[in-house]
Amino acid sequence: MTKKARLLRAVALLALVGVVMFMALFGAVCWRSGVARTPVASDCIIVLGARVRPDGTLSDSLRYRCEAALEAWQQGLAAQVIVCGAQGRDEPVSEAEAMRAWLVEQGVPEGNIVLEDGSYNTEQNLQNAQALMRERGWESAIVVTSDYHLERALWIARDVGIEASGIAAESPHPLGIWLKNRMREACSWIVYVLKKVF
């Protein structure tokens, strides 16, 4: 076998291993999305951000997260809510501000809501939320995010020192969106693991 052929074979083998690993992660994301969670009473609820529409309304993903957080608040699982997310390029307000306004409309007192509007990804959401918690002497939180996203969010929350349980909010159902979200989450898991290793 020539040197070139050996190189091509090695590249093909690496590509195959990569595809198998990605499919395994994708399968794990899909499987863990369906796992039931039992949140425990905590110092606060942390709601992770998602897209705000150009007209200022919540995207379906963000509304589902807010609805899940509202239900937890109404059940008395936590009195305080931290809403996370900066303002994206095509968003008229920050994700945190849009969530705050929605929650206030639903009856959550404005004084019970803490804005974290400086974060652009899950890791920043939770690092910044943990800093806000530390300032207030809070240690435990219920993390609320989409079902496919919750597992990684809980790992990150614990990495940054939050005593975390979680609530898996509903996610949009159309097949294309369902697949895209879970494939993107599988890629995010790869990045998360590589950052921990290296």
C-alpha atoms as a printed R data frame, in Angstrom:
    type eleno elety resid chain resno       x      y      z
1   ATOM     1    CA   MET     A     1   0.000  0.000  0.000
2   ATOM     2    CA   THR     A     2   1.371  3.397 -0.975
3   ATOM     3    CA   LYS     A     3   1.870  6.250  1.486
4   ATOM     4    CA   LYS     A     4  -0.955  8.182 -0.161
5   ATOM     5    CA   ALA     A     5  -3.318  5.212  0.096
6   ATOM     6    CA   ARG     A     6  -2.458  4.747  3.780
7   ATOM     7    CA   LEU     A     7  -3.126  8.434  4.408
8   ATOM     8    CA   LEU     A     8  -6.482  8.277  2.633
9   ATOM     9    CA   ARG     A     9  -7.395  5.177  4.594
10  ATOM    10    CA   ALA     A    10  -6.506  6.877  7.880
11  ATOM    11    CA   VAL     A    11  -8.543  9.955  6.953
12  ATOM    12    CA   ALA     A    12 -11.517  7.781  5.984
13  ATOM    13    CA   LEU     A    13 -11.241  5.864  9.262
14  ATOM    14    CA   LEU     A    14 -11.117  9.078 11.291
15  ATOM    15    CA   ALA     A    15 -14.123 10.416  9.392
16  ATOM    16    CA   LEU     A    16 -16.031  7.202 10.092
17  ATOM    17    CA   VAL     A    17 -15.182  7.361 13.796
18  ATOM    18    CA   GLY     A    18 -16.308 11.004 13.848
19  ATOM    19    CA   VAL     A    19 -19.634 10.162 12.209
20  ATOM    20    CA   VAL     A    20 -20.233  7.258 14.606
21  ATOM    21    CA   MET     A    21 -19.436  9.464 17.625
22  ATOM    22    CA   PHE     A    22 -21.717 12.220 16.365
23  ATOM    23    CA   MET     A    23 -24.579  9.797 15.779
24  ATOM    24    CA   ALA     A    24 -24.067  8.340 19.268
25  ATOM    25    CA   LEU     A    25 -24.225 11.838 20.764
26  ATOM    26    CA   PHE     A    26 -27.273 12.681 18.657
27  ATOM    27    CA   GLY     A    27 -28.978  9.530 19.914
28  ATOM    28    CA   ALA     A    28 -28.076 10.377 23.508
29  ATOM    29    CA   VAL     A    29 -29.488 13.904 23.129
30  ATOM    30    CA   CYS     A    30 -32.749 12.503 21.743
31  ATOM    31    CA   TRP     A    31 -32.958  9.887 24.507
32  ATOM    32    CA   ARG     A    32 -32.190 12.283 27.368
33  ATOM    33    CA   SER     A    33 -34.763 14.750 26.013
34  ATOM    34    CA   GLY     A    34 -37.477 12.351 27.109
35  ATOM    35    CA   VAL     A    35 -36.181 11.723 30.638
36  ATOM    36    CA   ALA     A    36 -38.540 13.011 33.333
37  ATOM    37    CA   ARG     A    37 -37.049 15.502 35.811
38  ATOM    38    CA   THR     A    38 -38.087 16.277 39.367
39  ATOM    39    CA   PRO     A    39 -37.136 19.832 40.347
40  ATOM    40    CA   VAL     A    40 -36.527 20.533 44.019
41  ATOM    41    CA   ALA     A    41 -37.378 23.667 45.977
42  ATOM    42    CA   SER     A    42 -34.499 26.104 45.481
43  ATOM    43    CA   ASP     A    43 -33.326 29.649 46.077
44  ATOM    44    CA   CYS     A    44 -34.200 30.689 42.527
45  ATOM    45    CA   ILE     A    45 -35.289 29.656 39.057
46  ATOM    46    CA   ILE     A    46 -32.881 30.302 36.173
47  ATOM    47    CA   VAL     A    47 -34.517 30.625 32.743
48  ATOM    48    CA   LEU     A    48 -32.092 30.295 29.847
49  ATOM    49    CA   GLY     A    49 -32.605 32.526 26.833
50  ATOM    50    CA   ALA     A    50 -33.778 31.776 23.310
51  ATOM    51    CA   ARG     A    51 -34.713 33.921 20.319
52  ATOM    52    CA   VAL     A    52 -36.939 36.977 20.552
53  ATOM    53    CA   ARG     A    53 -38.832 37.669 17.321
54  ATOM    54    CA   PRO     A    54 -38.218 40.973 15.467
55  ATOM    55    CA   ASP     A    55 -41.645 42.208 16.632
56  ATOM    56    CA   GLY     A    56 -40.589 41.707 20.261
57  ATOM    57    CA   THR     A    57 -42.692 38.614 20.956
58  ATOM    58    CA   LEU     A    58 -41.241 35.428 22.386
59  ATOM    59    CA   SER     A    59 -40.282 32.654 20.002
60  ATOM    60    CA   ASP     A    60 -42.007 29.336 20.681
61  ATOM    61    CA   SER     A    61 -38.907 27.973 22.442
62  ATOM    62    CA   LEU     A    62 -38.660 31.012 24.701
63  ATOM    63    CA   ARG     A    63 -42.383 31.015 25.482
64  ATOM    64    CA   TYR     A    64 -42.306 27.327 26.440
65  ATOM    65    CA   ARG     A    65 -39.382 28.021 28.782
66  ATOM    66    CA   CYS     A    66 -41.187 30.962 30.364
67  ATOM    67    CA   GLU     A    67 -44.369 28.938 30.804
68  ATOM    68    CA   ALA     A    68 -42.426 26.166 32.554
69  ATOM    69    CA   ALA     A    69 -40.692 28.704 34.810
70  ATOM    70    CA   LEU     A    70 -44.009 30.389 35.626
71  ATOM    71    CA   GLU     A    71 -45.547 27.069 36.611
72  ATOM    72    CA   ALA     A    72 -42.599 26.323 38.920
73  ATOM    73    CA   TRP     A    73 -42.902 29.785 40.475
74  ATOM    74    CA   GLN     A    74 -46.659 29.362 40.970
75  ATOM    75    CA   GLN     A    75 -46.021 26.017 42.673
76  ATOM    76    CA   GLY     A    76 -43.736 27.767 45.146
77  ATOM    77    CA   LEU     A    77 -40.582 25.902 44.137
78  ATOM    78    CA   ALA     A    78 -38.679 29.214 44.234
79  ATOM    79    CA   ALA     A    79 -39.684 32.829 44.826
80  ATOM    80    CA   GLN     A    80 -36.966 34.471 42.735
81  ATOM    81    CA   VAL     A    81 -36.392 34.167 38.988
82  ATOM    82    CA   ILE     A    82 -33.210 34.957 37.049
83  ATOM    83    CA   VAL     A    83 -33.856 35.499 33.330
84  ATOM    84    CA   CYS     A    84 -30.809 35.150 31.080
85  ATOM    85    CA   GLY     A    85 -29.893 36.347 27.618
86  ATOM    86    CA   ALA     A    86 -28.418 39.330 25.809
87  ATOM    87    CA   GLN     A    87 -29.861 41.181 22.817
88  ATOM    88    CA   GLY     A    88 -29.111 39.483 19.509
89  ATOM    89    CA   ARG     A    89 -28.512 41.295 16.251
90  ATOM    90    CA   ASP     A    90 -32.098 40.925 15.018
91  ATOM    91    CA   GLU     A    91 -33.778 41.226 18.427
92  ATOM    92    CA   PRO     A    92 -35.445 44.527 19.453
93  ATOM    93    CA   VAL     A    93 -34.799 43.856 23.165
94  ATOM    94    CA   SER     A    94 -32.664 41.467 25.155
95  ATOM    95    CA   GLU     A    95 -33.985 37.966 25.712
96  ATOM    96    CA   ALA     A    96 -33.871 38.647 29.461
97  ATOM    97    CA   GLU     A    97 -35.976 41.802 29.117
98  ATOM    98    CA   ALA     A    98 -38.538 40.044 26.904
99  ATOM    99    CA   MET     A    99 -38.878 37.269 29.485
100 ATOM   100    CA   ARG     A   100 -39.137 39.755 32.353
101 ATOM   101    CA   ALA     A   101 -41.984 41.600 30.601
102 ATOM   102    CA   TRP     A   102 -43.842 38.357 29.868
103 ATOM   103    CA   LEU     A   103 -43.492 37.069 33.432
104 ATOM   104    CA   VAL     A   104 -44.668 40.389 34.899
105 ATOM   105    CA   GLU     A   105 -47.742 40.224 32.631
106 ATOM   106    CA   GLN     A   106 -48.455 36.770 34.069
107 ATOM   107    CA   GLY     A   107 -48.347 38.056 37.642
108 ATOM   108    CA   VAL     A   108 -44.757 37.578 38.792
109 ATOM   109    CA   PRO     A   109 -43.758 40.689 40.803
110 ATOM   110    CA   GLU     A   110 -41.048 42.697 39.071
111 ATOM   111    CA   GLY     A   111 -39.061 42.707 42.314
112 ATOM   112    CA   ASN     A   112 -38.833 38.923 42.157
113 ATOM   113    CA   ILE     A   113 -37.119 38.947 38.756
114 ATOM   114    CA   VAL     A   114 -33.382 39.445 38.255
115 ATOM   115    CA   LEU     A   115 -32.123 40.348 34.769
116 ATOM   116    CA   GLU     A   116 -28.953 38.800 33.371
117 ATOM   117    CA   ASP     A   117 -28.695 40.405 29.942
118 ATOM   118    CA   GLY     A   118 -24.990 40.114 29.151
119 ATOM   119    CA   SER     A   119 -24.722 36.504 27.973
120 ATOM   120    CA   TYR     A   120 -24.724 34.999 24.486
121 ATOM   121    CA   ASN     A   121 -24.476 31.258 25.164
122 ATOM   122    CA   THR     A   122 -25.344 28.654 27.767
123 ATOM   123    CA   GLU     A   123 -22.004 28.797 29.555
124 ATOM   124    CA   GLN     A   124 -22.177 32.590 29.865
125 ATOM   125    CA   ASN     A   125 -25.843 32.370 30.976
126 ATOM   126    CA   LEU     A   126 -24.929 30.152 33.886
127 ATOM   127    CA   GLN     A   127 -21.644 31.811 34.827
128 ATOM   128    CA   ASN     A   128 -23.365 35.190 35.012
129 ATOM   129    CA   ALA     A   129 -26.374 33.751 36.827
130 ATOM   130    CA   GLN     A   130 -24.073 32.138 39.385
131 ATOM   131    CA   ALA     A   131 -22.380 35.505 40.002
132 ATOM   132    CA   LEU     A   132 -25.795 37.099 40.617
133 ATOM   133    CA   MET     A   133 -26.691 34.254 42.960
134 ATOM   134    CA   ARG     A   134 -23.448 34.643 44.890
135 ATOM   135    CA   GLU     A   135 -24.128 38.371 45.392
136 ATOM   136    CA   ARG     A   136 -27.473 37.474 46.982
137 ATOM   137    CA   GLY     A   137 -26.306 34.498 49.016
138 ATOM   138    CA   TRP     A   138 -28.235 31.994 46.893
139 ATOM   139    CA   GLU     A   139 -26.801 28.527 46.312
140 ATOM   140    CA   SER     A   140 -29.470 26.389 44.653
141 ATOM   141    CA   ALA     A   141 -31.413 26.862 41.435
142 ATOM   142    CA   ILE     A   142 -33.909 25.200 39.155
143 ATOM   143    CA   VAL     A   143 -32.599 25.519 35.608
144 ATOM   144    CA   VAL     A   144 -35.355 25.845 32.998
145 ATOM   145    CA   THR     A   145 -34.584 25.278 29.341
146 ATOM   146    CA   SER     A   146 -35.749 23.200 26.375
147 ATOM   147    CA   ASP     A   147 -35.904 19.427 26.835
148 ATOM   148    CA   TYR     A   148 -33.054 18.663 24.403
149 ATOM   149    CA   HIS     A   149 -30.838 21.318 26.035
150 ATOM   150    CA   LEU     A   150 -31.356 20.569 29.729
151 ATOM   151    CA   GLU     A   151 -28.798 17.805 30.239
152 ATOM   152    CA   ARG     A   152 -25.842 19.933 29.102
153 ATOM   153    CA   ALA     A   153 -27.196 22.988 30.920
154 ATOM   154    CA   LEU     A   154 -27.257 21.040 34.193
155 ATOM   155    CA   TRP     A   155 -23.688 19.826 33.678
156 ATOM   156    CA   ILE     A   156 -22.533 23.400 33.080
157 ATOM   157    CA   ALA     A   157 -24.535 24.710 36.051
158 ATOM   158    CA   ARG     A   158 -22.823 22.232 38.353
159 ATOM   159    CA   ASP     A   159 -19.445 23.041 36.769
160 ATOM   160    CA   VAL     A   160 -19.833 26.697 37.796
161 ATOM   161    CA   GLY     A   161 -20.906 25.837 41.333
162 ATOM   162    CA   ILE     A   162 -24.705 25.904 41.248
163 ATOM   163    CA   GLU     A   163 -26.665 23.277 43.184
164 ATOM   164    CA   ALA     A   164 -28.952 22.587 40.248
165 ATOM   165    CA   SER     A   165 -32.058 20.624 39.446
166 ATOM   166    CA   GLY     A   166 -33.955 21.157 36.224
167 ATOM   167    CA   ILE     A   167 -37.193 21.494 34.336
168 ATOM   168    CA   ALA     A   168 -37.367 20.351 30.724
169 ATOM   169    CA   ALA     A   169 -39.601 22.754 28.818
170 ATOM   170    CA   GLU     A   170 -41.446 21.654 25.719
171 ATOM   171    CA   SER     A   171 -39.680 22.329 22.419
172 ATOM   172    CA   PRO     A   172 -41.124 23.060 18.950
173 ATOM   173    CA   HIS     A   173 -42.392 19.922 17.218
174 ATOM   174    CA   PRO     A   174 -41.992 20.367 13.416
175 ATOM   175    CA   LEU     A   175 -39.587 17.644 12.252
176 ATOM   176    CA   GLY     A   176 -37.092 20.008 10.626
177 ATOM   177    CA   ILE     A   177 -36.803 22.152 13.766
178 ATOM   178    CA   TRP     A   178 -36.758 19.053 15.995
179 ATOM   179    CA   LEU     A   179 -33.821 17.569 14.060
180 ATOM   180    CA   LYS     A   180 -31.925 20.867 13.770
181 ATOM   181    CA   ASN     A   181 -32.127 21.571 17.486
182 ATOM   182    CA   ARG     A   182 -30.893 18.135 18.476
183 ATOM   183    CA   MET     A   183 -28.124 18.034 15.873
184 ATOM   184    CA   ARG     A   184 -26.917 21.447 17.029
185 ATOM   185    CA   GLU     A   185 -27.024 20.245 20.634
186 ATOM   186    CA   ALA     A   186 -24.932 17.189 19.731
187 ATOM   187    CA   CYS     A   187 -22.327 19.552 18.229
188 ATOM   188    CA   SER     A   188 -22.452 21.682 21.389
189 ATOM   189    CA   TRP     A   189 -21.754 18.589 23.477
190 ATOM   190    CA   ILE     A   190 -18.633 17.920 21.387
191 ATOM   191    CA   VAL     A   191 -17.399 21.473 22.009
192 ATOM   192    CA   TYR     A   192 -18.210 21.198 25.725
193 ATOM   193    CA   VAL     A   193 -16.286 17.931 26.121
194 ATOM   194    CA   LEU     A   194 -13.295 19.185 24.115
195 ATOM   195    CA   LYS     A   195 -13.102 22.339 26.262
196 ATOM   196    CA   LYS     A   196 -13.088 20.221 29.419
197 ATOM   197    CA   VAL     A   197 -10.372 17.929 28.056
198 ATOM   198    CA   PHE     A   198  -8.122 20.619 26.605
